[in-house]
PDB file of C-alpha atoms in Angstrom:
ATOM      1  CA  MET A  15     -50.943  17.821 -37.558  1.00 49.00           C
ATOM      2  CA  LEU A  16     -54.089  15.264 -37.200  1.00 46.00           C
ATOM      3  CA  HIS A  17     -53.656  13.969 -40.688  1.00 47.00           C
ATOM      4  CA  GLY A  18     -50.010  13.045 -40.039  1.00 45.00           C
ATOM      5  CA  LEU A  19     -51.044  11.346 -36.573  1.00 44.00           C
ATOM      6  CA  ALA A  20     -53.797   9.319 -38.338  1.00 41.00           C
ATOM      7  CA  ALA A  21     -51.310   8.521 -40.799  1.00 39.00           C
ATOM      8  CA  ALA A  22     -49.312   7.258 -38.207  1.00 41.00           C
ATOM      9  CA  VAL A  23     -51.877   5.212 -36.521  1.00 45.00           C
ATOM     10  CA  ALA A  24     -53.011   3.581 -39.388  1.00 43.00           C
ATOM     11  CA  LEU A  25     -49.230   2.427 -40.364  1.00 44.00           C
ATOM     12  CA  VAL A  26     -49.164   0.767 -36.783  1.00 50.00           C
ATOM     13  CA  LEU A  27     -52.431  -0.901 -37.316  1.00 64.00           C
ATOM     14  CA  ALA A  28     -51.692  -2.050 -40.270  1.00 84.00           C
ATOM     15  CA  ALA A  29     -49.815  -5.721 -40.774  1.00 90.00           C
ATOM     16  CA  PRO A  30     -46.198  -5.808 -42.275  1.00 95.00           C
ATOM     17  CA  GLY A  31     -45.995  -7.525 -45.512  1.00 94.00           C
ATOM     18  CA  PHE A  32     -45.573 -11.336 -44.928  1.00 97.00           C
ATOM     19  CA  LEU A  33     -44.465 -14.462 -46.647  1.00 96.00           C
ATOM     20  CA  GLY A  34     -46.669 -16.415 -49.281  1.00 96.00           C
ATOM     21  CA  ALA A  35     -46.535 -19.897 -49.442  1.00 96.00           C
ATOM     22  CA  ALA A  36     -44.435 -20.196 -52.566  1.00 96.00           C
ATOM     23  CA  ASP A  37     -41.801 -18.083 -50.282  1.00 96.00           C
ATOM     24  CA  LEU A  38     -40.994 -21.005 -48.066  1.00 96.00           C
ATOM     25  CA  PRO A  39     -38.232 -23.926 -49.185  1.00 95.00           C
ATOM     26  CA  PRO A  40     -40.030 -26.340 -51.364  1.00 92.00           C
ATOM     27  CA  HIS A  41     -41.194 -29.331 -50.035  1.00 88.00           C
ATOM     28  CA  PRO A  42     -40.124 -32.648 -51.915  1.00 84.00           C
ATOM     29  CA  THR A  43     -43.898 -34.024 -51.791  1.00 87.00           C
ATOM     30  CA  SER A  44     -46.196 -31.284 -50.984  1.00 89.00           C
ATOM     31  CA  PRO A  45     -47.276 -27.953 -51.394  1.00 93.00           C
ATOM     32  CA  TRP A  46     -47.230 -25.449 -48.759  1.00 95.00           C
ATOM     33  CA  HIS A  47     -50.438 -23.816 -47.467  1.00 95.00           C
ATOM     34  CA  ALA A  48     -50.825 -20.704 -45.765  1.00 96.00           C
ATOM     35  CA  GLY A  49     -52.889 -19.270 -43.494  1.00 96.00           C
ATOM     36  CA  LYS A  50     -54.384 -15.785 -42.653  1.00 96.00           C
ATOM     37  CA  VAL A  51     -52.338 -13.228 -41.693  1.00 96.00           C
ATOM     38  CA  THR A  52     -53.661 -12.479 -38.002  1.00 95.00           C
ATOM     39  CA  ASN A  53     -53.400  -9.783 -35.266  1.00 96.00           C
ATOM     40  CA  GLY A  54     -51.711 -10.758 -32.312  1.00 96.00           C
ATOM     41  CA  LEU A  55     -49.091 -13.618 -31.408  1.00 96.00           C
ATOM     42  CA  PRO A  56     -49.947 -17.449 -32.169  1.00 95.00           C
ATOM     43  CA  GLU A  57     -51.590 -19.688 -29.670  1.00 93.00           C
ATOM     44  CA  THR A  58     -48.317 -21.691 -29.192  1.00 91.00           C
ATOM     45  CA  ALA A  59     -45.288 -19.262 -29.265  1.00 90.00           C
ATOM     46  CA  PRO A  60     -42.489 -20.757 -31.812  1.00 92.00           C
ATOM     47  CA  PHE A  61     -40.280 -23.229 -30.598  1.00 91.00           C
ATOM     48  CA  CYS A  62     -37.589 -21.854 -28.485  1.00 92.00           C
ATOM     49  CA  LEU A  63     -39.307 -18.299 -28.434  1.00 94.00           C
ATOM     50  CA  ASP A  64     -41.878 -18.748 -25.510  1.00 92.00           C
ATOM     51  CA  GLY A  65     -42.148 -15.514 -23.966  1.00 93.00           C
ATOM     52  CA  ALA A  66     -39.700 -13.829 -26.051  1.00 95.00           C
ATOM     53  CA  LEU A  67     -41.987 -11.892 -28.291  1.00 95.00           C
ATOM     54  CA  PRO A  68     -44.271  -9.000 -27.379  1.00 96.00           C
ATOM     55  CA  ALA A  69     -47.978  -9.105 -27.941  1.00 95.00           C
ATOM     56  CA  ALA A  70     -48.281  -5.419 -28.609  1.00 94.00           C
ATOM     57  CA  GLY A  71     -47.768  -4.572 -32.524  1.00 95.00           C
ATOM     58  CA  SER A  72     -47.552  -8.370 -33.430  1.00 97.00           C
ATOM     59  CA  TRP A  73     -48.692 -10.278 -36.518  1.00 97.00           C
ATOM     60  CA  HIS A  74     -48.274 -13.615 -37.245  1.00 97.00           C
ATOM     61  CA  ARG A  75     -49.329 -16.406 -40.149  1.00 97.00           C
ATOM     62  CA  HIS A  76     -49.094 -20.336 -40.033  1.00 97.00           C
ATOM     63  CA  PHE A  77     -47.782 -22.399 -42.677  1.00 97.00           C
ATOM     64  CA  GLY A  78     -47.920 -26.419 -43.451  1.00 94.00           C
ATOM     65  CA  THR A  79     -47.726 -28.814 -45.620  1.00 93.00           C
ATOM     66  CA  ASP A  80     -49.477 -32.184 -46.212  1.00 89.00           C
ATOM     67  CA  LEU A  81     -46.878 -34.146 -44.236  1.00 82.00           C
ATOM     68  CA  ASP A  82     -44.387 -33.252 -41.514  1.00 85.00           C
ATOM     69  CA  THR A  83     -43.237 -29.620 -42.206  1.00 91.00           C
ATOM     70  CA  ALA A  84     -44.683 -26.668 -40.659  1.00 94.00           C
ATOM     71  CA  ALA A  85     -43.330 -23.090 -40.282  1.00 96.00           C
ATOM     72  CA  VAL A  86     -44.782 -19.803 -38.746  1.00 97.00           C
ATOM     73  CA  GLN A  87     -43.730 -16.094 -39.339  1.00 97.00           C
ATOM     74  CA  VAL A  88     -44.168 -13.696 -36.572  1.00 97.00           C
ATOM     75  CA  SER A  89     -43.598  -9.919 -37.197  1.00 97.00           C
ATOM     76  CA  VAL A  90     -43.651  -7.033 -34.608  1.00 97.00           C
ATOM     77  CA  ARG A  91     -43.919  -3.402 -34.919  1.00 96.00           C
ATOM     78  CA  ALA A  92     -41.833  -1.882 -32.012  1.00 95.00           C
ATOM     79  CA  SER A  93     -42.138   1.642 -30.705  1.00 94.00           C
ATOM     80  CA  SER A  94     -38.840   2.756 -32.463  1.00 95.00           C
ATOM     81  CA  ASP A  95     -35.771   1.630 -34.467  1.00 95.00           C
ATOM     82  CA  ALA A  96     -33.906   1.179 -31.588  1.00 96.00           C
ATOM     83  CA  ALA A  97     -36.460  -0.740 -29.408  1.00 96.00           C
ATOM     84  CA  ALA A  98     -36.596  -3.301 -32.536  1.00 96.00           C
ATOM     85  CA  ALA A  99     -32.942  -3.465 -32.683  1.00 97.00           C
ATOM     86  CA  ARG A 100     -33.124  -4.775 -29.088  1.00 97.00           C
ATOM     87  CA  LEU A 101     -35.740  -6.890 -29.570  1.00 97.00           C
ATOM     88  CA  ALA A 102     -34.053  -8.709 -32.610  1.00 97.00           C
ATOM     89  CA  ARG A 103     -30.805  -8.922 -30.733  1.00 97.00           C
ATOM     90  CA  GLY A 104     -32.490 -10.666 -27.817  1.00 97.00           C
ATOM     91  CA  LEU A 105     -34.329 -12.780 -30.159  1.00 97.00           C
ATOM     92  CA  GLU A 106     -31.084 -13.782 -31.615  1.00 97.00           C
ATOM     93  CA  ARG A 107     -29.427 -14.774 -28.267  1.00 96.00           C
ATOM     94  CA  ARG A 108     -32.790 -16.623 -27.369  1.00 96.00           C
ATOM     95  CA  VAL A 109     -32.386 -18.833 -30.403  1.00 96.00           C
ATOM     96  CA  ALA A 110     -28.415 -19.081 -30.085  1.00 95.00           C
ATOM     97  CA  ALA A 111     -28.937 -20.382 -26.631  1.00 95.00           C
ATOM     98  CA  CYS A 112     -32.081 -22.777 -27.688  1.00 94.00           C
ATOM     99  CA  ALA A 113     -30.162 -26.100 -27.912  1.00 92.00           C
ATOM    100  CA  ALA A 114     -28.395 -25.723 -24.260  1.00 93.00           C
ATOM    101  CA  ASP A 115     -31.743 -24.341 -22.871  1.00 92.00           C
ATOM    102  CA  TRP A 116     -33.229 -27.374 -24.197  1.00 91.00           C
ATOM    103  CA  LEU A 117     -31.139 -29.988 -22.807  1.00 89.00           C
ATOM    104  CA  ARG A 118     -31.210 -28.555 -19.403  1.00 92.00           C
ATOM    105  CA  GLU A 119     -34.941 -29.415 -19.366  1.00 91.00           C
ATOM    106  CA  HIS A 120     -34.115 -32.554 -21.278  1.00 90.00           C
ATOM    107  CA  PRO A 121     -31.137 -34.010 -19.869  1.00 90.00           C
ATOM    108  CA  ASP A 122     -31.694 -37.455 -21.625  1.00 92.00           C
ATOM    109  CA  GLY A 123     -31.911 -35.762 -24.971  1.00 91.00           C
ATOM    110  CA  ARG A 124     -29.624 -34.637 -27.684  1.00 93.00           C
ATOM    111  CA  ALA A 125     -29.551 -31.267 -29.005  1.00 93.00           C
ATOM    112  CA  GLN A 126     -27.243 -29.079 -31.234  1.00 93.00           C
ATOM    113  CA  SER A 127     -27.272 -25.740 -32.760  1.00 94.00           C
ATOM    114  CA  ARG A 128     -25.656 -24.038 -35.823  1.00 96.00           C
ATOM    115  CA  ASP A 129     -25.173 -20.357 -36.606  1.00 97.00           C
ATOM    116  CA  TYR A 130     -25.653 -20.171 -40.474  1.00 97.00           C
ATOM    117  CA  GLY A 131     -24.612 -16.396 -40.558  1.00 96.00           C
ATOM    118  CA  THR A 132     -26.094 -13.105 -41.367  1.00 96.00           C
ATOM    119  CA  LEU A 133     -27.696 -11.919 -44.412  1.00 96.00           C
ATOM    120  CA  PRO A 134     -27.965  -8.520 -46.337  1.00 92.00           C
ATOM    121  CA  ALA A 135     -31.693  -7.732 -46.243  1.00 92.00           C
ATOM    122  CA  GLU A 136     -32.879  -4.114 -44.822  1.00 91.00           C
ATOM    123  CA  GLU A 137     -31.139  -3.575 -41.292  1.00 93.00           C
ATOM    124  CA  GLY A 138     -29.787  -7.208 -41.329  1.00 92.00           C
ATOM    125  CA  ALA A 139     -30.987 -10.772 -40.798  1.00 97.00           C
ATOM    126  CA  HIS A 140     -29.492 -13.751 -39.241  1.00 97.00           C
ATOM    127  CA  VAL A 141     -30.108 -17.763 -39.795  1.00 98.00           C
ATOM    128  CA  TYR A 142     -29.918 -20.575 -37.081  1.00 97.00           C
ATOM    129  CA  GLY A 143     -30.358 -24.095 -36.940  1.00 96.00           C
ATOM    130  CA  VAL A 144     -31.397 -26.401 -33.948  1.00 95.00           C
ATOM    131  CA  HIS A 145     -31.653 -30.112 -33.802  1.00 93.00           C
ATOM    132  CA  THR A 146     -33.497 -31.770 -30.665  1.00 92.00           C
ATOM    133  CA  SER A 147     -34.197 -35.627 -30.027  1.00 90.00           C
ATOM    134  CA  ILE A 148     -35.223 -37.594 -26.999  1.00 85.00           C
ATOM    135  CA  PRO A 149     -34.869 -41.331 -26.697  1.00 84.00           C
ATOM    136  CA  ASP A 150     -38.029 -43.176 -28.280  1.00 79.00           C
ATOM    137  CA  SER A 151     -39.025 -40.543 -30.605  1.00 79.00           C
ATOM    138  CA  GLU A 152     -38.575 -38.845 -33.742  1.00 83.00           C
ATOM    139  CA  PRO A 153     -35.559 -35.992 -34.151  1.00 86.00           C
ATOM    140  CA  GLY A 154     -36.800 -32.438 -34.817  1.00 89.00           C
ATOM    141  CA  VAL A 155     -34.949 -29.977 -36.742  1.00 94.00           C
ATOM    142  CA  HIS A 156     -35.689 -26.268 -36.938  1.00 96.00           C
ATOM    143  CA  LEU A 157     -34.436 -23.229 -38.758  1.00 97.00           C
ATOM    144  CA  PHE A 158     -34.979 -19.518 -37.546  1.00 97.00           C
ATOM    145  CA  GLY A 159     -34.771 -16.578 -39.512  1.00 98.00           C
ATOM    146  CA  ILE A 160     -34.494 -13.174 -37.595  1.00 98.00           C
ATOM    147  CA  GLY A 161     -34.566  -9.850 -39.423  1.00 97.00           C
ATOM    148  CA  ARG A 162     -35.311  -6.092 -38.943  1.00 96.00           C
ATOM    149  CA  ASP A 163     -36.517  -3.500 -41.418  1.00 96.00           C
ATOM    150  CA  GLY A 164     -36.521   0.032 -39.605  1.00 94.00           C
ATOM    151  CA  SER A 165     -38.873  -0.298 -36.249  1.00 95.00           C
ATOM    152  CA  THR A 166     -40.479  -3.900 -37.528  1.00 97.00           C
ATOM    153  CA  VAL A 167     -38.864  -7.118 -36.727  1.00 97.00           C
ATOM    154  CA  THR A 168     -39.584 -10.680 -38.206  1.00 97.00           C
ATOM    155  CA  VAL A 169     -39.043 -14.134 -36.965  1.00 98.00           C
ATOM    156  CA  VAL A 170     -39.439 -17.226 -39.273  1.00 98.00           C
ATOM    157  CA  GLN A 171     -39.528 -20.452 -37.784  1.00 97.00           C
ATOM    158  CA  TRP A 172     -39.384 -23.718 -40.171  1.00 96.00           C
ATOM    159  CA  GLY A 173     -39.650 -27.149 -38.476  1.00 94.00           C
ATOM    160  CA  ARG A 174     -39.803 -30.892 -39.530  1.00 92.00           C
ATOM    161  CA  MET A 175     -38.748 -34.316 -38.393  1.00 91.00           C
ATOM    162  CA  GLY A 176     -34.738 -34.956 -38.784  1.00 89.00           C
ATOM    163  CA  ASP A 177     -31.629 -33.439 -38.245  1.00 90.00           C
ATOM    164  CA  LEU A 178     -29.594 -30.609 -39.280  1.00 93.00           C
ATOM    165  CA  SER A 179     -28.550 -32.446 -42.255  1.00 92.00           C
ATOM    166  CA  ASP A 180     -32.016 -32.307 -43.501  1.00 87.00           C
ATOM    167  CA  ALA A 181     -32.377 -28.861 -43.235  1.00 94.00           C
ATOM    168  CA  PRO A 182     -32.547 -26.927 -46.513  1.00 96.00           C
ATOM    169  CA  VAL A 183     -30.406 -23.847 -45.524  1.00 97.00           C
ATOM    170  CA  PRO A 184     -29.598 -22.258 -48.775  1.00 97.00           C
ATOM    171  CA  ALA A 185     -33.438 -22.145 -49.678  1.00 97.00           C
ATOM    172  CA  PHE A 186     -34.257 -20.886 -45.997  1.00 97.00           C
ATOM    173  CA  LYS A 187     -31.850 -18.079 -46.193  1.00 97.00           C
ATOM    174  CA  ARG A 188     -33.650 -16.827 -49.527  1.00 97.00           C
ATOM    175  CA  THR A 189     -37.088 -17.115 -47.391  1.00 97.00           C
ATOM    176  CA  THR A 190     -35.375 -15.246 -44.598  1.00 98.00           C
ATOM    177  CA  THR A 191     -34.477 -12.531 -46.908  1.00 97.00           C
ATOM    178  CA  THR A 192     -37.701 -12.521 -48.825  1.00 97.00           C
ATOM    179  CA  ALA A 193     -39.240 -11.867 -45.218  1.00 97.00           C
ATOM    180  CA  VAL A 194     -37.336  -9.240 -44.296  1.00 97.00           C
ATOM    181  CA  ASN A 195     -37.381  -7.105 -47.689  1.00 95.00           C
ATOM    182  CA  ARG A 196     -41.230  -7.780 -47.654  1.00 94.00           C
ATOM    183  CA  LEU A 197     -41.852  -6.039 -44.134  1.00 92.00           C
ATOM    184  CA  ASP A 198     -42.472  -2.310 -45.150  1.00 81.00           C
ATOM    185  CA  PRO A 199     -45.749  -2.901 -47.339  1.00 59.00           C
TER     186      PRO A 199
END
């Protein structure tokens, strides 16, 4: 019995599998650089997800290029498959409402979102895009991949200057599928 409990504790304490730099959509002029997989939430929450991710059971990894593109992956080991399913649904609702929420805070800006659909990875994944801009500033585009494998949920958020037409959606769908399929080390 003690051996089984020790194995369960070790699984919870171990980081889930994460993306590598080569798994992200290729950047046209710069390679991706990957930070360390780190226990806990990132210092700054991914765009649209402030306060939506629990600190308990979370891990994250930052990615960047030499220019204007960045990404972050946050994975959370929930207490059960049902808790993970609730978390994933909540994150999807938050991202789906992001453009409208952002416009309430920035009424002089423009924002739009797009649902790029579901992916057949483990217990499921979903990809969304959000574009925001305010006068006299560069526009930003963000892609979100949210998925689940058992009791582990992952979010991959990619962003750079531009609009939704600049987003590498097919490549990001592959990134999201890889992220979800890699969760169970």
